[in-house]
XYZ file of C-alpha atoms in Angstrom:
615
model
C 15.065 10.870 26.961
C 14.971 9.064 23.658
C 17.089 10.468 20.880
C 15.825 10.707 17.336
C 17.736 7.530 16.519
C 16.154 5.702 19.456
C 12.665 6.694 18.326
C 13.435 5.644 14.788
C 14.664 2.229 15.956
C 11.594 1.853 18.191
C 9.191 2.596 15.338
C 11.042 0.233 13.030
C 10.831 -2.498 15.656
C 7.076 -1.989 16.032
C 6.506 -2.202 12.292
C 8.747 -5.263 12.094
C 6.656 -6.988 14.748
C 3.435 -6.357 12.810
C 5.183 -7.411 9.617
C 6.158 -10.735 11.200
C 2.605 -11.248 12.463
C 1.202 -10.680 8.979
C 3.759 -13.091 7.504
C 2.702 -15.727 10.016
C -0.943 -15.050 9.155
C -0.315 -15.498 5.436
C 1.639 -18.720 5.974
C -1.110 -20.058 8.244
C -3.740 -19.131 5.658
C -1.784 -20.923 2.943
C -1.509 -24.030 5.124
C -5.210 -24.017 5.965
C -6.270 -23.519 2.368
C -3.953 -26.263 1.163
C -5.434 -28.686 3.677
C -8.958 -27.268 3.136
C -9.360 -26.366 6.807
C -12.244 -23.919 7.202
C -12.565 -23.805 10.965
C -10.489 -20.614 11.218
C -10.315 -17.748 8.713
C -7.161 -15.674 8.199
C -8.675 -12.794 10.183
C -9.212 -15.135 13.115
C -5.611 -16.283 12.802
C -4.379 -12.692 12.680
C -6.336 -11.900 15.834
C -4.914 -14.994 17.539
C -1.340 -13.960 16.778
C -2.113 -10.461 18.040
C -3.504 -11.926 21.263
C -0.362 -14.011 21.792
C 1.890 -11.004 21.231
C -0.247 -8.839 23.514
C -0.081 -11.476 26.240
C 3.708 -11.624 25.957
C 4.019 -7.848 26.130
C 1.673 -7.643 29.089
C 3.639 -10.268 31.017
C 7.069 -8.791 30.262
C 5.848 -5.281 31.109
C 5.023 -6.410 34.630
C 8.668 -7.230 35.232
C 9.877 -3.938 33.752
C 7.312 -1.848 35.575
C 8.169 -3.571 38.864
C 11.829 -2.555 38.498
C 11.018 0.905 37.240
C 8.537 1.556 40.020
C 10.890 0.772 42.927
C 11.176 3.796 45.241
C 14.178 4.287 47.524
C 13.342 5.918 50.843
C 15.420 8.674 52.448
C 16.136 6.830 55.695
C 19.237 8.866 56.411
C 17.210 12.039 56.884
C 16.511 12.518 60.595
C 14.602 15.737 60.144
C 12.829 17.613 57.398
C 15.100 20.311 55.977
C 13.641 23.707 55.180
C 14.296 23.050 51.491
C 15.251 20.071 49.420
C 16.836 20.247 46.002
C 16.347 17.224 43.796
C 17.633 16.427 40.335
C 14.675 14.801 38.592
C 15.213 13.404 35.110
C 12.064 12.608 33.196
C 12.845 9.274 31.598
C 9.388 7.788 31.485
C 9.779 6.733 27.886
C 12.282 4.054 28.828
C 9.880 2.446 31.287
C 6.693 3.138 29.396
C 4.252 0.300 28.889
C 5.459 -1.461 25.756
C 1.881 -1.976 24.648
C 1.321 1.782 24.709
C 4.231 2.224 22.337
C 2.707 -0.229 19.850
C -0.467 1.753 19.344
C -1.714 3.704 16.377
C -3.864 6.805 16.310
C -7.504 6.092 15.383
C -7.095 8.343 12.346
C -4.595 5.837 10.922
C -7.346 3.230 10.746
C -10.014 5.673 9.601
C -7.970 7.319 6.841
C -5.637 4.569 5.654
C -7.054 1.116 6.326
C -10.832 1.507 6.180
C -11.181 3.233 2.747
C -9.654 0.335 0.733
C -11.731 -2.184 2.708
C -15.004 -0.354 2.076
C -14.129 0.437 -1.542
C -13.218 -3.168 -2.297
C -16.513 -4.384 -0.870
C -18.449 -2.005 -3.130
C -16.165 -2.442 -6.147
C -16.417 -6.240 -6.105
C -20.206 -6.413 -5.834
C -21.880 -8.604 -8.416
C -23.714 -5.816 -10.190
C -26.408 -8.019 -11.694
C -27.324 -9.771 -8.450
C -26.957 -6.575 -6.453
C -29.420 -4.572 -8.547
C -31.706 -7.576 -8.872
C -31.992 -7.591 -5.056
C -31.462 -3.859 -4.640
C -34.627 -3.174 -2.652
C -34.089 -6.091 -0.286
C -30.452 -5.162 0.321
C -31.404 -1.554 1.078
C -34.118 -2.723 3.462
C -31.745 -4.890 5.493
C -28.899 -2.378 5.364
C -30.754 0.835 6.187
C -33.966 -0.046 7.998
C -32.323 -3.074 9.600
C -29.436 -0.996 10.949
C -31.855 1.522 12.481
C -33.803 -1.311 14.132
C -30.598 -2.889 15.404
C -29.334 0.427 16.796
C -32.643 1.107 18.564
C -32.925 -2.379 20.078
C -29.319 -2.496 21.278
C -29.392 1.076 22.582
C -32.616 0.571 24.540
C -31.495 -2.796 25.900
C -28.106 -1.503 26.973
C -29.708 1.462 28.736
C -31.673 -1.025 30.811
C -28.505 -2.956 31.653
C -26.760 0.294 32.575
C -29.554 1.094 35.039
C -29.092 -2.407 36.477
C -25.358 -1.730 36.865
C -26.120 1.434 38.816
C -28.502 -0.452 41.117
C -25.907 -3.163 41.773
C -23.129 -0.658 42.351
C -21.054 -1.584 39.281
C -21.346 1.940 37.868
C -22.006 5.385 39.180
C -25.052 7.312 38.131
C -23.874 9.551 35.317
C -21.062 7.316 34.031
C -23.266 6.175 31.142
C -25.616 8.498 29.298
C -28.487 7.428 27.100
C -26.527 8.671 24.095
C -23.601 6.409 25.044
C -25.896 3.391 24.864
C -27.263 4.354 21.462
C -23.758 5.222 20.265
C -22.738 1.678 21.164
C -25.864 0.363 19.429
C -24.953 2.246 16.245
C -21.320 1.190 16.033
C -21.927 -2.448 16.939
C -24.645 -2.645 14.255
C -21.906 -2.462 11.611
C -21.596 -6.100 10.531
C -18.381 -7.344 8.945
C -18.857 -11.013 8.048
C -15.539 -11.260 6.199
C -14.979 -14.758 7.596
C -18.419 -15.949 6.514
C -18.168 -14.384 3.065
C -14.775 -15.976 2.466
C -16.320 -19.365 3.193
C -19.310 -18.495 0.990
C -16.978 -17.633 -1.887
C -14.961 -20.808 -1.512
C -18.063 -23.013 -1.333
C -20.009 -20.927 -3.927
C -23.188 -20.754 -1.906
C -26.636 -19.712 -3.063
C -26.269 -16.343 -4.912
C -29.282 -14.781 -3.188
C -27.864 -15.526 0.262
C -24.459 -14.197 -0.730
C -25.659 -10.935 -2.218
C -28.147 -10.243 0.596
C -25.470 -10.722 3.245
C -22.672 -9.070 1.263
C -24.782 -6.103 0.200
C -26.066 -5.613 3.733
C -22.579 -5.695 5.238
C -21.247 -3.192 2.691
C -24.080 -0.689 3.032
C -24.762 -0.954 6.749
C -21.188 0.064 7.532
C -21.990 3.424 5.985
C -25.331 3.578 7.765
C -23.761 2.762 11.143
C -21.112 5.443 10.711
C -23.652 8.127 9.808
C -25.785 7.072 12.791
C -22.839 7.511 15.140
C -22.307 10.998 13.687
C -25.972 11.840 14.262
C -25.942 10.509 17.837
C -22.787 12.492 18.610
C -24.483 15.610 17.242
C -27.521 14.950 19.446
C -25.281 14.510 22.496
C -23.350 17.710 21.822
C -26.622 19.609 21.387
C -27.698 18.929 24.949
C -29.502 15.592 24.736
C -27.899 13.231 27.261
C -30.329 11.642 29.686
C -33.605 13.275 28.661
C -35.265 13.795 25.300
C -34.470 17.125 23.704
C -36.717 17.908 20.743
C -34.490 20.564 19.195
C -31.396 18.380 19.534
C -33.303 15.435 18.041
C -34.410 17.300 14.934
C -30.958 18.827 14.594
C -29.392 15.361 14.630
C -31.942 14.113 12.069
C -31.105 17.024 9.809
C -27.403 16.393 10.329
C -27.921 12.706 9.485
C -29.684 13.509 6.213
C -27.201 16.230 5.271
C -24.161 14.061 6.000
C -25.551 11.079 4.123
C -26.684 12.965 1.033
C -23.566 15.139 0.993
C -21.219 12.166 1.305
C -23.120 10.217 -1.338
C -22.944 13.186 -3.706
C -19.198 13.555 -3.230
C -18.678 9.864 -3.953
C -20.720 9.991 -7.145
C -19.070 13.263 -8.171
C -15.650 11.652 -8.079
C -16.974 8.821 -10.225
C -18.052 11.401 -12.789
C -14.663 13.090 -12.541
C -12.850 9.789 -12.975
C -14.979 8.664 -15.910
C -15.124 12.032 -17.616
C -11.816 13.546 -16.604
C -11.308 13.783 -20.353
C -13.525 16.886 -20.642
C -10.750 19.468 -20.845
C -7.967 17.100 -21.925
C -10.108 15.981 -24.860
C -10.468 19.576 -25.977
C -6.753 20.262 -25.704
C -4.697 17.091 -26.019
C -7.345 14.360 -26.192
C -6.395 11.615 -23.819
C -7.523 10.095 -20.529
C -10.096 7.702 -19.233
C -13.220 7.741 -21.389
C -11.408 8.578 -24.631
C -8.976 5.715 -23.950
C -5.660 7.401 -24.746
C -4.474 6.842 -21.181
C -4.857 3.105 -21.780
C -1.497 3.263 -23.514
C -0.028 3.641 -19.994
C -1.881 1.164 -17.730
C 0.272 1.991 -14.717
C -0.699 5.667 -14.895
C -4.300 4.682 -15.553
C -4.394 2.515 -12.442
C -2.670 5.159 -10.326
C -5.120 7.841 -11.423
C -8.083 5.575 -10.725
C -6.809 4.739 -7.224
C -5.952 8.304 -6.231
C -9.240 9.775 -7.447
C -11.183 7.079 -5.598
C -9.261 7.766 -2.399
C -9.813 11.496 -2.967
C -13.542 10.882 -2.599
C -12.941 9.701 0.973
C -10.538 12.498 1.877
C -12.734 15.200 0.348
C -15.758 14.078 2.360
C -13.734 13.992 5.578
C -12.262 17.423 4.833
C -15.798 18.804 4.386
C -16.908 17.460 7.770
C -18.885 14.597 6.195
C -18.214 10.863 6.349
C -15.687 9.505 3.884
C -16.881 5.926 4.311
C -20.237 6.737 2.702
C -18.472 8.669 -0.062
C -16.001 5.914 -0.886
C -18.753 3.279 -0.654
C -20.934 4.866 -3.322
C -17.848 5.828 -5.268
C -16.908 2.134 -5.388
C -20.371 1.046 -6.525
C -20.552 3.638 -9.307
C -16.905 3.217 -10.330
C -17.600 -0.486 -10.883
C -20.726 0.295 -12.879
C -19.276 3.032 -15.086
C -15.570 3.914 -14.882
C -14.355 0.310 -14.721
C -15.525 -0.282 -18.272
C -13.547 2.655 -19.619
C -10.283 1.162 -18.382
C -7.965 -0.889 -20.533
C -7.939 -4.648 -20.034
C -4.658 -4.478 -18.113
C -5.878 -1.632 -15.884
C -9.071 -3.550 -15.103
C -7.023 -6.481 -13.868
C -4.625 -4.240 -11.968
C -7.333 -2.278 -10.162
C -9.129 -5.449 -9.118
C -5.933 -6.984 -7.794
C -4.790 -3.746 -6.152
C -7.958 -3.239 -4.118
C -8.220 -6.936 -3.331
C -4.669 -6.865 -1.956
C -5.215 -3.670 0.043
C -8.424 -5.124 1.467
C -6.648 -8.331 2.478
C -3.741 -6.487 4.075
C -5.957 -3.925 5.825
C -8.368 -6.493 7.247
C -5.595 -8.694 8.624
C -3.660 -5.762 10.043
C -6.718 -4.433 11.873
C -7.660 -7.856 13.266
C -4.064 -8.409 14.348
C -4.083 -5.039 16.077
C -7.410 -5.858 17.759
C -5.885 -8.977 19.273
C -2.909 -6.956 20.480
C -5.108 -4.188 21.908
C -7.103 -6.646 24.002
C -4.086 -7.000 26.314
C -2.088 -3.826 25.739
C -4.701 -1.051 25.736
C -4.003 0.707 29.071
C -7.532 1.878 29.902
C -9.660 -1.230 29.528
C -12.866 -1.271 31.564
C -14.528 -4.683 31.735
C -17.965 -4.671 33.343
C -19.648 -8.049 33.522
C -23.242 -6.858 33.275
C -22.479 -4.538 30.368
C -20.642 -7.299 28.476
C -23.373 -9.876 29.121
C -26.035 -7.383 28.106
C -24.139 -6.586 24.905
C -23.991 -10.251 23.895
C -27.700 -10.706 24.503
C -28.586 -7.433 22.804
C -26.766 -8.083 19.515
C -28.524 -11.426 19.052
C -31.884 -9.948 19.989
C -31.341 -7.023 17.623
C -30.251 -9.349 14.823
C -33.432 -11.379 15.257
C -35.585 -8.223 15.290
C -33.815 -7.170 12.106
C -33.760 -10.307 9.944
C -37.039 -12.096 10.641
C -39.581 -9.226 10.576
C -37.977 -7.584 7.533
C -37.801 -10.928 5.710
C -41.508 -11.414 6.373
C -42.316 -7.980 4.961
C -40.077 -8.490 1.925
C -41.621 -11.878 1.198
C -44.970 -10.136 0.780
C -43.654 -8.449 -2.378
C -40.856 -10.752 -3.555
C -41.571 -13.370 -6.171
C -38.560 -15.400 -5.039
C -39.191 -15.627 -1.310
C -36.462 -15.567 1.319
C -36.856 -19.052 2.809
C -36.384 -19.813 6.523
C -32.993 -21.471 6.050
C -31.617 -18.329 4.364
C -33.056 -16.199 7.168
C -31.448 -18.433 9.814
C -28.086 -18.192 8.047
C -28.319 -14.406 7.855
C -29.164 -14.348 11.549
C -26.122 -16.518 12.287
C -23.810 -14.420 10.108
C -24.020 -11.150 12.028
C -20.293 -10.888 12.747
C -18.598 -7.696 13.898
C -15.218 -6.439 12.776
C -13.053 -3.590 11.561
C -15.618 -0.785 11.301
C -17.040 -1.361 14.788
C -13.545 -1.407 16.275
C -12.449 1.747 14.432
C -15.536 3.645 15.624
C -15.115 2.446 19.217
C -11.436 3.366 19.188
C -12.048 6.902 17.985
C -13.072 8.206 21.414
C -11.925 6.621 24.702
C -11.953 9.714 26.914
C -14.684 8.609 29.326
C -15.357 5.490 31.353
C -18.365 4.741 29.157
C -16.344 4.923 25.932
C -13.550 2.807 27.428
C -16.125 0.201 28.409
C -17.551 0.307 24.898
C -14.123 -0.327 23.348
C -13.369 -3.244 25.679
C -16.775 -4.799 25.052
C -16.479 -4.308 21.295
C -13.167 -6.179 21.254
C -14.742 -9.118 23.086
C -17.727 -9.161 20.716
C -15.478 -9.141 17.651
C -13.358 -11.922 19.148
C -16.404 -14.075 19.902
C -18.221 -13.560 16.609
C -15.135 -14.131 14.445
C -13.959 -17.247 16.225
C -17.214 -18.888 17.266
C -19.713 -17.820 14.611
C -17.143 -17.579 11.821
C -15.801 -21.052 12.555
C -19.306 -22.503 12.524
C -20.184 -21.265 9.039
C -19.551 -24.510 7.140
C -21.380 -26.741 9.653
C -24.296 -24.309 9.727
C -24.589 -24.329 5.918
C -24.758 -28.114 5.956
C -27.207 -28.142 8.857
C -29.577 -25.706 7.124
C -29.331 -27.460 3.765
C -28.238 -24.380 1.822
C -27.030 -24.920 -1.722
C -23.289 -24.839 -2.394
C -21.252 -25.199 -5.571
C -23.501 -22.743 -7.442
C -22.257 -20.658 -10.357
C -24.121 -17.313 -10.047
C -23.733 -16.620 -13.772
C -25.335 -19.917 -14.745
C -27.838 -20.182 -11.913
C -30.974 -19.194 -13.783
C -33.306 -21.897 -12.518
C -32.259 -22.832 -8.998
C -33.138 -20.399 -6.234
C -32.997 -20.475 -2.489
C -36.720 -21.140 -2.281
C -36.197 -24.409 -4.133
C -34.443 -25.778 -1.060
C -37.689 -26.077 0.843
C -39.903 -27.387 -1.945
C -39.157 -30.463 -4.046
C -41.141 -29.150 -6.969
C -39.308 -25.820 -7.109
C -37.369 -26.496 -10.322
C -40.364 -27.744 -12.258
C -42.454 -24.797 -11.093
C -39.864 -22.296 -12.318
C -39.548 -24.124 -15.627
C -43.310 -24.029 -16.035
C -43.369 -20.332 -15.235
C -40.876 -19.411 -17.984
C -43.593 -17.850 -20.170
C -44.592 -15.691 -17.216
C -40.987 -14.609 -16.888
C -40.955 -13.581 -20.517
C -44.114 -11.590 -19.946
C -42.608 -9.864 -16.931
C -39.516 -9.038 -18.980
C -41.608 -6.540 -20.896
C -42.289 -4.379 -17.841
C -42.162 -0.705 -18.570
C -38.783 0.674 -17.490
C -38.788 2.949 -14.492
C -37.246 6.337 -13.953
C -33.863 5.043 -12.800
C -33.695 2.596 -15.699
C -34.287 5.354 -18.252
C -31.904 7.769 -16.548
C -29.175 5.165 -16.426
C -29.683 3.839 -19.936
C -30.322 7.065 -21.856
C -28.119 9.574 -20.040
C -25.640 8.139 -17.510
C -24.193 5.287 -19.520
C -23.741 7.272 -22.732
C -22.180 10.148 -20.776
C -19.884 8.051 -18.582
C -19.069 5.109 -20.864
C -18.993 4.115 -24.521
C -22.329 2.309 -24.227
C -25.858 3.480 -24.986
C -27.360 5.793 -27.589
C -25.340 8.940 -28.409
C -26.317 11.895 -26.258
C -26.795 13.936 -29.416
C -29.874 11.814 -30.139
C -31.361 11.890 -26.622
C -30.626 15.377 -25.264
C -32.733 18.402 -26.328
C -31.519 20.370 -29.329
C -30.267 23.238 -27.186
C -27.960 20.758 -25.413
C -26.443 19.449 -28.645
C -22.992 21.038 -28.056
C -22.828 19.379 -24.646
C -23.980 16.083 -26.174
C -21.214 16.230 -28.779
C -18.646 16.963 -26.105
C -19.697 14.072 -23.840
C -20.246 11.442 -26.530
C -17.120 9.523 -27.438
C -16.410 8.460 -31.054
C -16.829 4.798 -30.078
C -20.446 5.448 -29.149
C -21.256 6.477 -32.723
C -19.496 3.383 -34.032
C -21.577 1.193 -31.735
C -24.882 2.809 -32.645
C -25.906 0.314 -35.309
C -25.113 -2.689 -33.147
C -26.936 -1.108 -30.203
C -30.050 -0.690 -32.308
C -29.907 -4.361 -33.253
C -29.479 -5.325 -29.627
C -32.499 -3.285 -28.556
C -34.700 -5.527 -30.668
C -33.542 -8.560 -28.705
C -33.337 -7.413 -25.086
C -34.738 -4.777 -22.840
C -31.527 -2.930 -22.003
C -27.896 -2.529 -22.869
C -25.101 -2.704 -20.349
C -21.367 -3.004 -20.286
C -19.998 -6.515 -20.150
C -18.850 -7.195 -16.594
C -16.266 -9.656 -17.843
C -14.627 -6.802 -19.674
C -11.193 -8.124 -20.467
C -12.041 -10.377 -23.376
C -14.288 -7.990 -25.288
C -13.095 -5.932 -28.232
C -12.550 -2.318 -27.306
C -15.351 -0.088 -28.502
C -17.890 -2.901 -28.896
C -21.292 -2.559 -27.300
C -21.728 -5.099 -24.543
C -25.128 -6.624 -23.965
C -26.803 -8.240 -21.005
C -30.348 -8.673 -19.866
C -32.440 -6.197 -17.930
C -31.601 -7.997 -14.671
C -29.091 -5.279 -13.935
C -31.703 -2.561 -13.913
C -34.495 -1.455 -11.647
C -37.843 -1.829 -13.338
C -41.112 -0.115 -12.502
C -42.836 -2.047 -9.714
C -39.752 -4.178 -9.075
C -37.433 -2.070 -6.882
C -34.904 -4.873 -7.037
C -36.775 -7.042 -4.553
C -35.586 -10.237 -6.178
C -38.408 -10.287 -8.731
C -36.498 -9.693 -11.947
C -37.303 -12.011 -14.791
C -34.890 -14.542 -16.186
C -33.062 -13.900 -19.488
C -35.171 -14.565 -22.562
C -32.665 -14.059 -25.351
C -29.329 -15.304 -26.565
C -26.476 -13.171 -27.728
């Protein structure tokens, strides 16, 4: 048996191995970036190193297991004695499969590595472009994920029936819910390789935000779908339709999603307005800026409260990914602007680093698990069907929804953008974490093995082809999203696009006067003044009977900014915090155009007008 010291040395060795793999990944990334090699992203390199290590462990284990498994016969016994005493020492740990020892519990990935990855994706969203295309992003992320799950689930059920007919599976090994569970988890796209190339090449902003926004939001949607499908399965719906189980799963889906979203937004409110009681007693913390005197504490508080959103949702039986996702979006929109300049920089760098480390660690582990996971089940028909199904589902997602969106968008989604979105449906960390969570049955083991192969293929083949595909489709690169006010993706397919947009500038000014919608008013009049230093004081917008609450929630800086805010209202349709943040004077009102907001009749479908004023 291993002693405590032996186990400690074993764990240290495992961590050292992963540490070396990550060091090699970083050095390889540095070399590739220096030489401007874009054929392989760092996540692909991390997976390659994991594969090499897994192959080495698998080969060396064969030698060890061969020695450990040798059985000596009792040839000297001429007859069977009435009893036989044997001294058996259980020493399996010394001959255990080395790959088994280098495994982590699924909860490690779910609770430690995924939250920073999801939060960073939401926290780093370009708020202006995101809300400008809000409706389109939601359509692809939510409706598109449901379509993808349904198409993959139905297709895989057909392939499972074919496996039973050909004798590759027994009837009952795969349930209908297993197929839809696989459809839900594999619908979680993670185009980290593509987005890294997009960032480096500065591609068309509409393409970037549509793909980035979809990948961020559909992770949450895929996770909630897997929860709902598991609920349906546990309620008695396996092979046949069960109406009560179906409606129960729908109710569970809605409850989990809304509950998780509410927890995420609640922690944003807590983070931004944690100064409620402290302001009454010792007057410091986030919104009232006294904590900015200690940026390290400010950053630590911001990080821990954001992570608490995830843990609180999980502790309540909800999904922490949805909570931390919406927490990240709202933290970036509100709390970020209450931080000091140093804390803003630190939080950005902190989550960017954690995202980088988490992504590479998970991809490295995926490469290792492809050879070292002891219960792999590779079924040719299931794997082939999965490859066909994900491309079919991606096509049923992107092209029909793009057609419907183009009916209401002013700036259409052109065919080349649609083709690129179709090509960019990579799979990654979220799909692997969901597949790894349950490997108790043959079906779930097959799902994990197939998911690993899909991630490997999409990252290496599709991810490596991003740059050539951009050139082949003629998509704009080298675009500054903050200065790109004339060029749009639709201009790629029409030579007169620029002149048409220039001629339509008066129309844009007319559209800028749209009557603000409900969300716009709620955000501008109540949320921003309550959660930041921007906007009209709550004492002037809340009813008289709420005046004490308005005084409590309105910071002194808001009153100081009131005169400048009134001047700004004469020039633009809304007031928002400056996303640059660091260079602005503390307490000043920051002004941008209404592109950040959802206007009545717009729904963020890419129809927002261009700016019509100068600061």
